[in-house]
Coordinates of C-alpha atoms in Angstrom, one line a residue:
A1 CA 36.0 44.6 -65.7
T2 CA 34.4 45.4 -62.4
R3 CA 31.2 47.3 -62.2
Q4 CA 32.9 50.3 -60.5
E5 CA 35.7 50.5 -63.0
V6 CA 33.3 50.7 -66.0
Y7 CA 30.9 53.1 -64.2
D8 CA 33.8 55.5 -63.2
E9 CA 35.0 55.7 -66.8
N10 CA 31.9 56.0 -68.9
G11 CA 28.9 55.5 -66.7
R12 CA 27.9 52.2 -68.3
D13 CA 27.1 48.8 -66.7
A14 CA 29.9 46.2 -66.9
I15 CA 27.4 43.5 -67.7
F16 CA 24.1 44.1 -69.3
I17 CA 21.3 42.6 -71.5
N18 CA 21.6 43.9 -75.1
N19 CA 18.9 44.5 -77.7
E20 CA 19.0 40.8 -78.8
N21 CA 18.3 39.7 -75.2
S22 CA 21.8 38.3 -74.8
L23 CA 24.4 39.0 -72.2
Q24 CA 27.0 41.5 -73.2
F25 CA 29.9 42.7 -71.0
L26 CA 33.2 44.6 -71.0
I27 CA 36.6 43.0 -70.7
K28 CA 39.4 45.0 -69.0
I29 CA 42.7 44.7 -70.8
I30 CA 45.4 43.7 -68.3
S31 CA 48.2 42.9 -70.8
T32 CA 50.7 45.3 -72.3
N33 CA 49.7 46.5 -75.8
P34 CA 51.8 46.8 -79.0
E35 CA 52.8 50.1 -80.5
G36 CA 49.9 51.8 -82.3
F37 CA 47.3 49.9 -80.3
P38 CA 44.2 52.2 -79.7
N39 CA 44.1 54.0 -76.3
I40 CA 41.3 51.9 -74.8
N41 CA 40.8 50.1 -71.5
F42 CA 37.8 48.0 -72.2
V43 CA 36.6 45.7 -75.0
N44 CA 33.1 44.5 -75.8
C45 CA 32.3 40.8 -75.5
F46 CA 29.2 38.8 -76.5
T47 CA 28.0 35.5 -75.0
S48 CA 25.7 34.2 -77.6
T49 CA 27.9 31.0 -78.2
W50 CA 29.2 30.5 -74.7
E51 CA 26.9 27.5 -73.9
D52 CA 28.5 25.5 -76.7
E53 CA 32.0 26.8 -76.2
F54 CA 32.4 27.1 -72.4
G55 CA 29.3 25.4 -70.9
F56 CA 27.7 28.6 -69.5
R57 CA 23.9 28.5 -70.0
D58 CA 22.0 31.8 -69.9
D59 CA 18.3 31.5 -69.5
P60 CA 16.7 34.4 -71.4
L61 CA 13.4 33.9 -69.4
E62 CA 15.0 34.5 -66.0
N63 CA 15.0 37.9 -64.2
K64 CA 17.6 40.3 -65.7
D65 CA 19.5 40.8 -62.4
V66 CA 19.6 37.0 -61.7
R67 CA 21.1 36.4 -65.2
I68 CA 23.8 39.1 -64.6
D69 CA 24.7 37.8 -61.1
K70 CA 25.0 34.2 -62.4
F71 CA 27.3 35.3 -65.2
E72 CA 29.4 37.5 -62.9
D73 CA 29.8 34.5 -60.6
F74 CA 30.8 32.3 -63.5
L75 CA 33.4 34.8 -64.8
H76 CA 35.0 35.4 -61.4
D77 CA 37.4 32.4 -61.7
Y78 CA 38.6 33.1 -65.2
F79 CA 41.0 35.1 -67.3
L80 CA 39.9 35.7 -70.9
V81 CA 42.5 35.4 -73.6
F82 CA 41.4 37.1 -76.9
N83 CA 42.2 39.2 -79.9
V84 CA 40.7 42.7 -80.5
E85 CA 38.7 43.4 -83.6
E86 CA 38.0 47.0 -84.7
K87 CA 34.6 47.6 -86.2
F88 CA 32.4 50.6 -87.2
T89 CA 28.8 51.2 -86.1
P90 CA 26.2 52.4 -88.7
K91 CA 27.0 55.9 -87.4
H92 CA 30.7 55.3 -88.3
D93 CA 31.8 55.2 -84.6
K94 CA 34.7 52.8 -83.8
V95 CA 33.9 49.9 -81.5
Y96 CA 36.3 47.2 -80.3
N97 CA 35.1 43.7 -79.8
A98 CA 36.8 40.5 -78.5
K99 CA 37.2 37.5 -80.8
N100 CA 38.9 34.1 -80.7
I101 CA 38.1 34.0 -76.9
K102 CA 39.6 31.4 -74.6
L103 CA 39.0 30.9 -70.9
R104 CA 41.8 30.3 -68.5
K105 CA 41.5 29.5 -64.8
K106 CA 42.9 32.3 -62.5
N107 CA 46.0 31.4 -60.6
D108 CA 45.9 31.6 -56.8
S109 CA 48.6 34.3 -56.9
Y110 CA 46.4 36.7 -59.1
C111 CA 45.6 40.1 -57.7
S112 CA 43.6 42.9 -59.5
E113 CA 46.7 45.1 -59.8
M114 CA 48.6 42.6 -62.0
T115 CA 49.6 43.4 -65.6
F116 CA 50.9 40.8 -68.0
H117 CA 53.3 40.8 -71.0
P118 CA 53.0 38.4 -74.0
L119 CA 56.0 36.4 -75.2
P120 CA 56.3 33.9 -78.0
M121 CA 56.9 30.3 -76.9
F122 CA 58.6 27.8 -79.2
N123 CA 58.8 24.0 -79.1
K124 CA 60.2 21.2 -81.3
E125 CA 57.1 21.0 -83.6
I126 CA 57.0 24.8 -84.2
S127 CA 60.7 25.1 -84.9
N128 CA 61.1 21.7 -86.7
V129 CA 64.0 20.6 -84.5
S130 CA 64.6 17.4 -82.5
N131 CA 65.9 19.1 -79.4
F132 CA 66.6 22.4 -77.7
H133 CA 70.3 22.5 -78.8
E134 CA 69.3 22.5 -82.4
F135 CA 66.8 25.3 -81.7
L136 CA 69.7 27.3 -80.1
T137 CA 71.9 26.7 -83.1
K138 CA 69.2 28.0 -85.4
I139 CA 69.0 31.2 -83.5
K140 CA 72.7 31.8 -83.4
N141 CA 73.0 31.0 -87.1
K142 CA 70.2 33.5 -87.8
Q143 CA 67.9 30.9 -89.3
F144 CA 64.1 30.9 -89.2
I145 CA 62.7 29.2 -86.1
G146 CA 59.0 28.9 -86.8
Q147 CA 55.7 30.8 -86.8
I148 CA 53.8 32.1 -83.8
N149 CA 50.4 33.2 -85.1
G150 CA 48.9 34.6 -81.9
I151 CA 51.2 37.5 -81.3
I152 CA 52.1 40.8 -83.1
N153 CA 55.1 40.1 -85.3
E154 CA 55.8 43.4 -87.0
K155 CA 59.4 44.6 -87.1
A156 CA 58.8 47.3 -84.4
E157 CA 57.6 44.5 -82.0
T158 CA 60.8 42.4 -81.6
P159 CA 60.4 40.4 -78.3
Q160 CA 63.2 41.1 -75.9
F161 CA 62.9 37.5 -74.7
I162 CA 61.4 34.3 -76.1
L163 CA 60.4 31.0 -74.3
W164 CA 61.1 27.4 -75.0
E165 CA 58.5 24.7 -73.8
E166 CA 59.1 21.0 -73.6
S167 CA 55.7 20.2 -72.0
Q168 CA 52.5 21.7 -73.4
G169 CA 52.1 25.2 -72.1
I170 CA 54.9 25.0 -69.5
P171 CA 57.9 27.2 -70.2
K172 CA 61.2 25.5 -69.7
K173 CA 63.8 28.0 -70.9
V174 CA 64.1 31.8 -71.4
L175 CA 66.4 33.2 -74.1
G176 CA 67.4 36.8 -74.8
Y177 CA 68.3 39.6 -75.5
F178 CA 67.0 40.2 -79.0
N179 CA 67.0 43.7 -80.7
N180 CA 65.7 43.0 -84.1
H181 CA 64.0 40.4 -86.2
E182 CA 62.4 39.4 -89.5
Y183 CA 59.2 37.6 -90.0
A184 CA 58.3 35.6 -93.1
H185 CA 56.8 32.2 -94.1
G186 CA 59.6 30.6 -92.0
G187 CA 58.4 32.6 -89.0
Y188 CA 60.8 34.4 -86.7
K189 CA 64.5 35.0 -87.6
F190 CA 66.4 37.2 -85.1
T191 CA 68.8 39.4 -87.1
E192 CA 70.3 41.4 -84.2
I193 CA 71.2 39.7 -80.9
E194 CA 72.7 41.7 -78.0
N195 CA 73.7 38.7 -76.0
L196 CA 72.4 35.2 -76.4
I197 CA 71.8 34.3 -72.8
E198 CA 69.9 31.2 -71.7
I199 CA 68.3 30.7 -68.2
D200 CA 65.9 28.1 -66.8
F201 CA 62.3 29.2 -66.2
E202 CA 61.9 28.8 -62.4
T203 CA 59.2 26.5 -61.1
E204 CA 57.8 29.1 -58.7
W205 CA 57.2 31.5 -61.7
H206 CA 54.6 29.1 -63.2
N207 CA 51.7 30.4 -61.1
Q208 CA 52.1 33.9 -62.7
V209 CA 51.9 32.6 -66.3
I210 CA 48.8 32.4 -68.6
T211 CA 49.1 30.5 -71.9
N212 CA 46.8 30.3 -74.9
D213 CA 46.6 27.7 -77.7
D214 CA 48.7 29.8 -80.1
S215 CA 52.1 29.3 -78.3
V216 CA 51.9 32.7 -76.6
A217 CA 52.6 33.0 -72.8
F218 CA 51.5 36.0 -70.8
L219 CA 54.0 36.6 -67.9
S220 CA 53.3 39.0 -65.1
L221 CA 55.5 42.1 -65.1
D222 CA 56.9 40.9 -61.7
I223 CA 58.2 37.7 -63.4
I224 CA 59.5 39.8 -66.4
K225 CA 61.5 41.8 -63.8
K226 CA 62.9 38.7 -62.2
I227 CA 63.9 37.3 -65.6
E228 CA 65.8 40.5 -66.3
E229 CA 67.6 40.3 -63.0
K230 CA 68.6 36.7 -63.4
M231 CA 69.8 37.3 -67.0
D232 CA 71.8 40.3 -65.9
S233 CA 73.5 38.3 -63.2
S234 CA 74.0 35.2 -65.4
E235 CA 77.5 34.1 -66.2
F236 CA 76.3 31.9 -69.0
E237 CA 76.6 33.5 -72.4
H238 CA 76.9 31.5 -75.6
E239 CA 80.0 31.7 -77.6
D240 CA 80.0 33.4 -81.0
E241 CA 80.5 30.0 -82.8
I242 CA 77.9 27.3 -82.3
I243 CA 78.6 24.1 -84.2
D244 CA 76.3 21.2 -84.2
D245 CA 77.0 18.2 -86.4
T246 CA 73.3 17.4 -86.7
L247 CA 72.8 20.7 -88.4
I248 CA 75.6 20.5 -91.0
E249 CA 73.0 20.0 -93.7
D250 CA 70.9 22.9 -92.5
E251 CA 73.9 25.2 -92.4
E252 CA 74.3 24.7 -96.2
K253 CA 70.8 26.0 -96.8
P254 CA 71.7 29.7 -96.6
N255 CA 74.0 29.1 -99.6
V256 CA 71.1 27.6 -101.5
R257 CA 68.8 30.5 -100.5
N258 CA 71.5 32.9 -101.6
K259 CA 71.8 31.1 -105.0
E260 CA 68.1 31.3 -105.5
I261 CA 68.0 35.1 -104.7
E262 CA 71.0 35.5 -107.0
F263 CA 69.0 33.7 -109.8
L264 CA 65.9 35.9 -109.2
E265 CA 68.1 39.1 -109.5
E266 CA 69.6 37.7 -112.7
W267 CA 66.1 37.0 -114.1
Y268 CA 64.9 40.5 -113.1
R269 CA 67.9 42.1 -114.8
R270 CA 67.2 40.2 -118.0
T271 CA 63.6 41.4 -118.0
V272 CA 64.8 45.0 -117.7
D273 CA 67.5 44.5 -120.3
S274 CA 64.8 43.1 -122.6
G275 CA 62.8 46.4 -122.3
L276 CA 60.1 44.7 -120.3
S277 CA 58.4 46.0 -117.2
Y278 CA 57.3 43.4 -114.6
S279 CA 56.8 43.7 -110.9
R280 CA 59.2 41.7 -108.8
K281 CA 56.1 40.3 -107.0
D282 CA 54.9 38.8 -110.3
L283 CA 58.3 37.2 -111.0
I284 CA 58.5 35.6 -107.6
N285 CA 54.9 34.4 -107.9
F286 CA 55.6 32.8 -111.2
H287 CA 58.9 31.2 -110.0
T288 CA 57.2 29.8 -106.9
A289 CA 54.4 28.4 -108.9
M290 CA 56.8 26.7 -111.3
K291 CA 58.6 25.1 -108.4
S292 CA 55.4 23.7 -106.8
S293 CA 52.9 23.1 -109.6
T294 CA 52.6 20.5 -112.4
L295 CA 51.0 23.1 -114.7
V296 CA 51.4 26.9 -114.6
I297 CA 49.1 29.2 -116.7
L298 CA 49.8 32.8 -117.4
S299 CA 46.7 34.9 -118.1
G300 CA 46.3 38.5 -119.1
T301 CA 45.5 40.9 -121.8
S302 CA 47.1 40.5 -125.1
G303 CA 50.5 42.3 -125.3
V304 CA 51.3 42.3 -121.6
G305 CA 54.3 40.0 -122.2
K306 CA 53.2 36.5 -121.1
T307 CA 55.3 34.7 -123.6
K308 CA 58.3 36.9 -123.0
I309 CA 58.3 36.3 -119.2
I310 CA 58.6 32.6 -119.9
D311 CA 61.4 33.1 -122.4
T312 CA 63.4 35.3 -120.0
Y313 CA 62.9 32.8 -117.3
Q314 CA 64.3 29.9 -119.3
R315 CA 67.2 32.1 -120.5
A316 CA 68.0 33.1 -116.9
L317 CA 68.1 29.5 -115.9
G318 CA 70.6 28.8 -118.6
L319 CA 68.5 26.3 -120.7
D320 CA 69.8 25.5 -124.2
N321 CA 67.6 25.2 -127.3
E322 CA 66.9 21.5 -126.7
Q323 CA 65.7 22.1 -123.1
F324 CA 63.0 24.6 -124.0
K325 CA 60.2 23.7 -126.3
F326 CA 57.8 26.4 -127.6
I327 CA 54.5 25.1 -129.0
S328 CA 51.9 27.2 -130.7
V329 CA 48.4 25.7 -130.0
S330 CA 46.2 25.3 -133.0
P331 CA 42.4 26.0 -132.8
S332 CA 41.9 22.8 -134.8
W333 CA 43.3 20.5 -132.1
T334 CA 40.5 18.2 -130.7
E335 CA 42.3 15.2 -129.3
D336 CA 45.7 14.2 -127.8
S337 CA 46.9 12.8 -131.2
D338 CA 47.0 16.4 -132.4
L339 CA 49.7 17.1 -129.8
I340 CA 51.6 13.8 -129.5
G341 CA 50.9 12.0 -132.9
Y342 CA 49.4 8.6 -133.7
A343 CA 50.1 5.1 -135.0
D344 CA 49.6 4.8 -138.7
T345 CA 48.6 1.1 -139.0
L346 CA 48.2 1.3 -142.7
N347 CA 51.9 2.0 -143.2
M348 CA 52.9 0.5 -139.8
I349 CA 54.7 3.6 -138.6
Y350 CA 54.3 6.0 -135.7
R351 CA 53.8 9.5 -136.9
P352 CA 54.7 12.1 -134.2
S353 CA 52.9 15.5 -134.2
D354 CA 54.7 18.5 -135.8
S355 CA 54.7 20.1 -132.3
G356 CA 57.9 18.4 -131.4
L357 CA 56.7 17.6 -127.9
I358 CA 57.4 13.9 -128.1
E359 CA 61.0 14.4 -129.1
T360 CA 61.5 16.7 -126.1
L361 CA 59.9 14.2 -123.7
I362 CA 62.1 11.4 -125.1
E363 CA 65.2 13.5 -124.5
A364 CA 64.1 14.4 -120.9
E365 CA 63.5 10.7 -120.2
K366 CA 67.1 9.6 -121.0
E367 CA 69.2 8.7 -118.0
E368 CA 72.1 11.0 -119.1
N369 CA 69.7 14.0 -119.1
S370 CA 68.1 13.3 -115.7
E371 CA 69.9 16.3 -114.1
K372 CA 68.8 18.6 -116.9
M373 CA 65.7 20.8 -116.7
Y374 CA 63.1 21.0 -119.6
I375 CA 60.4 23.5 -120.0
V376 CA 57.5 23.1 -122.4
C377 CA 55.5 26.3 -123.2
F378 CA 52.1 26.2 -124.8
D379 CA 51.4 29.5 -126.4
E380 CA 47.7 30.6 -126.5
M381 CA 46.9 27.4 -124.7
N382 CA 43.1 27.9 -124.8
L383 CA 42.7 28.4 -128.5
A384 CA 41.6 24.7 -128.4
R385 CA 40.0 22.9 -125.5
V386 CA 42.8 22.0 -123.1
E387 CA 41.0 19.0 -121.6
H388 CA 40.8 17.5 -125.1
Y389 CA 44.3 17.7 -126.6
F390 CA 46.1 17.6 -123.2
S391 CA 43.8 15.0 -121.7
Q392 CA 46.5 12.3 -121.0
F393 CA 48.8 14.8 -119.3
L394 CA 46.0 16.1 -117.0
S395 CA 45.3 12.6 -115.8
K396 CA 49.0 11.7 -115.3
L397 CA 50.7 14.8 -114.0
E398 CA 49.2 14.3 -110.5
L399 CA 50.9 11.0 -110.1
E400 CA 54.4 10.4 -108.8
A401 CA 57.1 10.8 -111.4
S402 CA 57.8 7.0 -111.3
K403 CA 54.2 6.3 -112.4
R404 CA 53.7 9.1 -115.0
Y405 CA 53.6 7.5 -118.4
I406 CA 52.1 8.9 -121.6
Q407 CA 50.7 6.2 -123.9
L408 CA 51.6 6.9 -127.6
Y409 CA 50.0 3.7 -128.9
V410 CA 48.9 0.2 -127.7
S411 CA 51.8 -2.1 -126.7
D412 CA 50.6 -4.8 -129.2
L413 CA 52.0 -2.6 -132.0
E414 CA 55.5 -2.3 -130.5
N415 CA 57.0 -5.1 -132.6
R416 CA 55.1 -4.2 -135.7
L417 CA 55.8 -0.5 -136.3
Y418 CA 59.0 0.3 -138.2
N419 CA 60.2 3.1 -135.9
T420 CA 59.5 1.7 -132.4
A421 CA 63.2 2.0 -131.5
K422 CA 62.8 5.8 -131.7
Y423 CA 59.2 6.0 -130.5
P424 CA 58.4 3.5 -127.8
P425 CA 54.7 2.8 -126.9
K426 CA 54.9 4.8 -123.7
I427 CA 57.1 7.6 -122.4
Q428 CA 57.8 8.5 -118.8
I429 CA 57.1 12.2 -117.7
K430 CA 60.0 12.7 -115.3
D431 CA 60.1 15.4 -112.6
N432 CA 62.7 17.3 -114.7
I433 CA 60.1 18.5 -117.2
F434 CA 57.8 21.5 -116.5
F435 CA 54.7 22.6 -118.3
V436 CA 53.6 26.2 -118.6
G437 CA 51.0 27.9 -120.9
T438 CA 49.8 31.4 -121.9
V439 CA 46.2 32.3 -122.4
N440 CA 44.1 35.2 -123.6
I441 CA 40.5 35.5 -122.4
D442 CA 38.4 36.8 -125.3
E443 CA 35.7 35.7 -127.8
S444 CA 38.2 33.6 -129.8
T445 CA 39.2 31.3 -126.8
H446 CA 37.7 28.6 -124.7
H447 CA 37.3 28.8 -120.9
F448 CA 39.0 26.3 -118.8
S449 CA 37.1 23.3 -117.3
N450 CA 37.3 22.6 -113.6
K451 CA 39.5 19.6 -114.4
V452 CA 42.1 21.9 -115.7
L453 CA 41.7 24.6 -113.0
D454 CA 42.1 21.9 -110.3
R455 CA 45.5 21.1 -111.6
A456 CA 46.9 24.6 -112.5
N457 CA 48.2 27.7 -110.9
V458 CA 46.5 30.4 -113.0
L459 CA 48.5 33.7 -112.7
E460 CA 47.5 37.1 -114.0
L461 CA 50.3 39.5 -114.8
E462 CA 50.0 43.0 -113.5
V463 CA 50.2 45.8 -116.1
L464 CA 52.6 48.4 -114.7
N465 CA 52.6 52.1 -115.4
F466 CA 53.6 52.8 -119.0
A467 CA 56.0 55.5 -117.7
N468 CA 58.4 52.7 -116.8
L469 CA 58.8 51.7 -120.5
D470 CA 61.1 54.7 -121.1
K471 CA 63.4 53.5 -118.4
N472 CA 63.8 50.0 -119.8
K473 CA 65.6 50.4 -123.1
I474 CA 66.5 47.1 -124.8
K475 CA 70.2 46.0 -124.3
K476 CA 71.5 43.9 -127.2
S477 CA 74.3 42.1 -125.2
L478 CA 72.1 39.4 -123.6
S479 CA 74.2 36.4 -122.9
H480 CA 72.3 33.1 -122.8
G481 CA 73.1 30.7 -120.0
A482 CA 76.2 32.4 -118.6
I483 CA 75.4 30.5 -115.3
K484 CA 73.4 27.3 -115.5
Y485 CA 71.1 28.0 -112.6
Y486 CA 68.9 25.1 -113.6
E487 CA 71.6 22.8 -112.1
H488 CA 70.5 24.2 -108.7
Y489 CA 66.8 24.1 -109.3
K490 CA 66.2 20.9 -107.3
D491 CA 67.9 22.6 -104.4
F492 CA 65.6 25.6 -104.7
T493 CA 62.6 23.2 -104.4
N494 CA 61.0 22.0 -101.2
K495 CA 59.2 18.7 -101.7
E496 CA 58.8 17.7 -98.1
D497 CA 55.7 15.6 -97.3
G498 CA 52.9 16.7 -95.0
V499 CA 50.8 19.8 -94.9
E500 CA 52.4 22.6 -92.9
L501 CA 49.8 25.3 -93.3
S502 CA 48.7 26.8 -90.0
E503 CA 45.4 25.7 -88.4
E504 CA 44.0 29.2 -89.1
V505 CA 44.8 28.9 -92.8
K506 CA 43.3 25.4 -93.1
N507 CA 40.2 26.6 -91.3
C508 CA 39.9 29.5 -93.7
L509 CA 40.2 27.2 -96.7
W510 CA 37.6 24.8 -95.2
E511 CA 35.1 27.7 -94.8
L512 CA 35.7 28.8 -98.4
H513 CA 35.2 25.2 -99.6
K514 CA 31.9 24.9 -97.6
A515 CA 30.7 28.3 -99.0
L516 CA 31.5 27.3 -102.6
I517 CA 29.8 23.9 -102.6
S518 CA 26.8 25.3 -100.8
A519 CA 26.3 27.4 -104.0
N520 CA 27.5 24.9 -106.6
K521 CA 29.1 21.6 -105.8
N522 CA 31.2 21.8 -108.9
I523 CA 33.1 24.9 -107.8
G524 CA 34.4 23.4 -104.5
F525 CA 37.9 22.1 -104.1
G526 CA 39.4 19.0 -102.5
P527 CA 42.5 18.0 -100.6
R528 CA 44.6 18.1 -103.8
V529 CA 44.2 21.9 -104.0
V530 CA 45.0 22.3 -100.3
K531 CA 48.2 20.3 -100.7
Q532 CA 49.2 22.3 -103.8
I533 CA 48.7 25.6 -101.9
D534 CA 50.8 24.1 -99.1
A535 CA 53.5 23.2 -101.6
Y536 CA 53.5 26.7 -103.0
M537 CA 53.9 28.3 -99.5
K538 CA 56.7 25.9 -98.7
N539 CA 58.5 27.0 -101.8
L540 CA 58.0 30.8 -101.4
P541 CA 61.4 32.5 -101.4
V542 CA 62.1 34.8 -98.5
T543 CA 62.1 38.3 -100.0
E544 CA 60.6 41.7 -99.3
F545 CA 58.6 41.7 -102.5
L546 CA 56.1 38.9 -101.8
T547 CA 55.2 38.2 -98.2
Y548 CA 53.6 35.1 -96.7
S549 CA 50.3 36.8 -96.1
E550 CA 50.1 38.2 -99.7
A551 CA 51.1 34.8 -101.1
I552 CA 48.2 33.1 -99.2
D553 CA 45.9 35.7 -100.8
L554 CA 47.3 35.0 -104.3
Q555 CA 46.9 31.3 -103.9
I556 CA 43.2 31.7 -103.0
Q557 CA 42.8 33.9 -106.1
Q558 CA 44.8 31.6 -108.4
R559 CA 43.7 28.1 -107.1
I560 CA 40.2 28.6 -105.8
L561 CA 38.5 31.7 -107.2
T562 CA 39.3 30.8 -110.8
K563 CA 36.4 28.3 -110.6
L564 CA 34.0 30.9 -109.4
R565 CA 31.5 31.4 -112.2
G566 CA 27.8 31.1 -112.8
T567 CA 24.5 32.9 -112.7
E568 CA 23.2 35.3 -110.1
E569 CA 21.1 32.5 -108.7
E570 CA 24.1 30.2 -108.3
I571 CA 26.8 32.5 -106.9
G572 CA 25.0 35.8 -106.1
E573 CA 25.1 35.2 -102.3
L574 CA 28.7 34.2 -102.4
I575 CA 29.8 37.4 -104.2
G576 CA 27.4 39.9 -102.8
N577 CA 26.1 43.1 -104.4
Y578 CA 28.3 45.6 -106.3
N579 CA 28.1 49.2 -105.1
S580 CA 29.1 51.6 -107.9
N581 CA 29.6 54.5 -105.5
S582 CA 32.0 52.7 -103.1
K583 CA 33.4 50.5 -106.0
N584 CA 33.1 47.5 -103.6
T585 CA 30.8 44.7 -102.7
S586 CA 28.5 44.0 -99.7
N587 CA 26.6 41.2 -98.1
G588 CA 28.8 38.5 -99.8
T589 CA 29.6 35.2 -98.0
L590 CA 33.2 35.2 -99.3
T591 CA 33.9 38.7 -98.2
D592 CA 32.6 37.8 -94.7
I593 CA 35.1 34.9 -94.6
F594 CA 37.9 37.2 -95.7
E595 CA 36.9 39.7 -92.9
K596 CA 36.8 36.8 -90.3
Y597 CA 40.3 35.7 -91.2
K598 CA 41.9 39.1 -91.8
D599 CA 44.7 38.2 -89.4
I600 CA 46.0 35.8 -92.1
S601 CA 45.9 38.4 -95.0
D602 CA 44.2 41.5 -96.2
F603 CA 42.9 39.5 -99.2
K604 CA 43.3 42.4 -101.6
H605 CA 43.9 40.2 -104.6
S606 CA 40.9 37.9 -103.8
T607 CA 38.7 40.9 -103.1
K608 CA 39.6 42.4 -106.5
T609 CA 38.4 39.1 -108.1
I610 CA 35.2 39.2 -106.1
I611 CA 34.5 42.8 -107.2
L612 CA 35.1 41.9 -110.9
K613 CA 32.7 38.9 -110.6
A614 CA 30.1 41.1 -109.0
K615 CA 30.4 43.7 -111.8
E616 CA 30.0 40.9 -114.4
L617 CA 26.9 39.6 -112.6
R618 CA 25.3 43.1 -112.5
S619 CA 26.1 43.7 -116.2
H620 CA 25.5 40.3 -117.8
G621 CA 23.6 38.2 -115.1
Y622 CA 26.6 35.8 -115.3
A623 CA 30.1 35.8 -114.0
F624 CA 32.7 34.3 -116.4

């Protein structure tokens, strides 16, 4: 902002030295703003990190006017691309600061009267396509075309046009007109298209385009007008039917998605018919965790219905009695032989455990059952120490299915035991078998070790208002397995390699990891957890009940904060201080990280966990 502009509006200086002896200045907003954006013209900006980021060195010992003039000269040649952050002063006044700042050289054509409009810009990597034609086909078939994180994506902000780039930061095509869209973990999907018109982005327009690193291009309003004129006069309009042989397989995916949504509706109906009351968000969270995790654990107060949710799930999938194994954990279990059995060398026979787990694993291993699905449920899993009786499984479940073998006894005994034909020395744990457990947290149970928590999605069921119970009267006519949805389960599951989390999400996770290990190296997390979070996000069904941003929050709560426990000295700085008046925490490192990355999520679930830990610290001096 120029000195005169700022002085005319509020009598302030455009650039000044603040109380910390650092340069501070006001940025003038020259781009169009989304609906609901505050009615402001200027945004505060601080230069404390500019030497490292942009190479501008401010000497705090120089004369004030010299410092300001040098900085003004430096800024003269640049645009600033930034996000706006709303904050409150100690007097509760609103202030607006710039964050995520990037500098871009001004174009020769720039004049002070210009205004710019942001548009999302897609490419092959963002849209996961091999060429522009595939991208075009996805749009016409109303498929998701990828995430653009640097632009408002609410429903009211459907972009009229979008851009396609083939070289980094250089628009190649313009597509429009779009009237409505959805935005989920797959990014944009245009649900209402007025006319799908494609035009080339003219070379002479490039000098009125500013790009950032988040695949957003700012076009001058003059160029927007020229695009509209060219589109209105264009004779090229895509036909209603676009067929691309390379996308035959992709075009089958909507049927798979519809089948999965159909299954989720069937499951929800069964929970209601059973007189149960679960939020759809919890059901989708559990289903997504089952698809993407080797071990899922349901936590919650006794009587909330943890076991029942698993039972209705397997019934909705259409499993028969042999495909679902329910195992009640005994407090006396201390080693894996209590779960799987042992070799009786005195009588030369293998004696399987009464749990029946080995028989289920043997059935699942058979070639003729490879397309079947098996679920093993451990009820009250933490009555005994999981890392003791489940030790072999914890070590093997992270391996590929072809390498997952449970050793029943040493191979030397294979030809000496009477029943080796039925019970071989080792059994493969194929990818058609799923493990899930229920736990209560009270004085009669054991807490999970970090080894367990690193491998499990730990979900806590929400207790809904008891008023809903009257509405859910039990219906007796509950058919079992009318449709065998388990036959489609592999199609529901995304097992693509490679981490697809956005850079911002990965940066957030990295900062959380650094904060945790700075307090206690044992509560950090490694690449395994990041990959498992990525697998969960890839498998999240597209529904209105659990959004991508809330799912990220749940994964941080379920995969990372479960390990957050210790004394005030160990984790006090991470959690912060609990304020009984505001019912919130303050001065906590984790809360600061959540605030920094609030564009990703509101982190309400993770914040709830932090508040609970802070209350435990205050009451007991230890968070459990």
